[in-house]
Short mmCIF file of C-alpha atoms in Angstrom, two decimals:
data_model
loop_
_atom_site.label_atom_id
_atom_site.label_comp_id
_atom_site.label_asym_id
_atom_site.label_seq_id
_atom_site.Cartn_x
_atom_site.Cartn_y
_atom_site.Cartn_z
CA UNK J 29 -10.11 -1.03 -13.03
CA UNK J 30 -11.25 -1.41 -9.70
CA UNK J 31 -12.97 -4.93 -10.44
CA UNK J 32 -8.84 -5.94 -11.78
CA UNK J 33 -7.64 -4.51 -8.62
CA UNK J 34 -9.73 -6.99 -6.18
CA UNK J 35 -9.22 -9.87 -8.12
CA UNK J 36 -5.53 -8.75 -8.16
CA UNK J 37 -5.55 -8.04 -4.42
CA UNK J 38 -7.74 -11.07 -3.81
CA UNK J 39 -10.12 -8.96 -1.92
CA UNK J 40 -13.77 -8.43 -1.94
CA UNK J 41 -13.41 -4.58 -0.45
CA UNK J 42 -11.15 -1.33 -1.47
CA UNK J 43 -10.27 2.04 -0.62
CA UNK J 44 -10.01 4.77 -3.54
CA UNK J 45 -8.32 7.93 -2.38
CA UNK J 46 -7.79 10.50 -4.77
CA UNK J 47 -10.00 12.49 -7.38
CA UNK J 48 -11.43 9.10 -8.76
CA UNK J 49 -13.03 8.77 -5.12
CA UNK J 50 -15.44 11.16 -5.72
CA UNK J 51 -17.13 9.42 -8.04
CA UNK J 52 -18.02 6.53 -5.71
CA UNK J 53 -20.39 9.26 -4.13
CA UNK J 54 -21.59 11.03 -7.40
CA UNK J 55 -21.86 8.50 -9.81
CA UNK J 56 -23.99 10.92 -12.16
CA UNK J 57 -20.59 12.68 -12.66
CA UNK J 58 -19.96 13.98 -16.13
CA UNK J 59 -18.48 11.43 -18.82
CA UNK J 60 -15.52 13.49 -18.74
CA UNK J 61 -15.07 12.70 -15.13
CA UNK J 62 -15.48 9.18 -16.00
CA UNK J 63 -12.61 8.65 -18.51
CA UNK J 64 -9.77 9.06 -16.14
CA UNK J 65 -7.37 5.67 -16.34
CA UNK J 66 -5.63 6.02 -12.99
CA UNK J 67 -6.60 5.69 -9.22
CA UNK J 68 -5.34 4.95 -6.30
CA UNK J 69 -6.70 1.80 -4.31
CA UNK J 70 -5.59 -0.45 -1.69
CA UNK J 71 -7.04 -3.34 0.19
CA UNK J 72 -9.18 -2.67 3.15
#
């Protein structure tokens, strides 16, 4: 998703706010945690 977003956005950097965020910091999260099909992102 976030790989379609900067192509989309022609941009090589994004923000994710929301509870997908998180897992740019734990990315040993749970599978469960890993399934989710929405996020918010915007260009830098």
């Amino acid at each position: 998703m976030i790989a379609a977003a900067a192509q989309v956005a022609d941009e090589d950097e994004l923000v994710v706010i929301g509870s997908q965020a998180v897992l740019g910091s734990h990315p040993e999260a749970p599978a469960e945690l890993l399934r989710s099909m929405e996020a918010d992102i915007y260009p830098r």
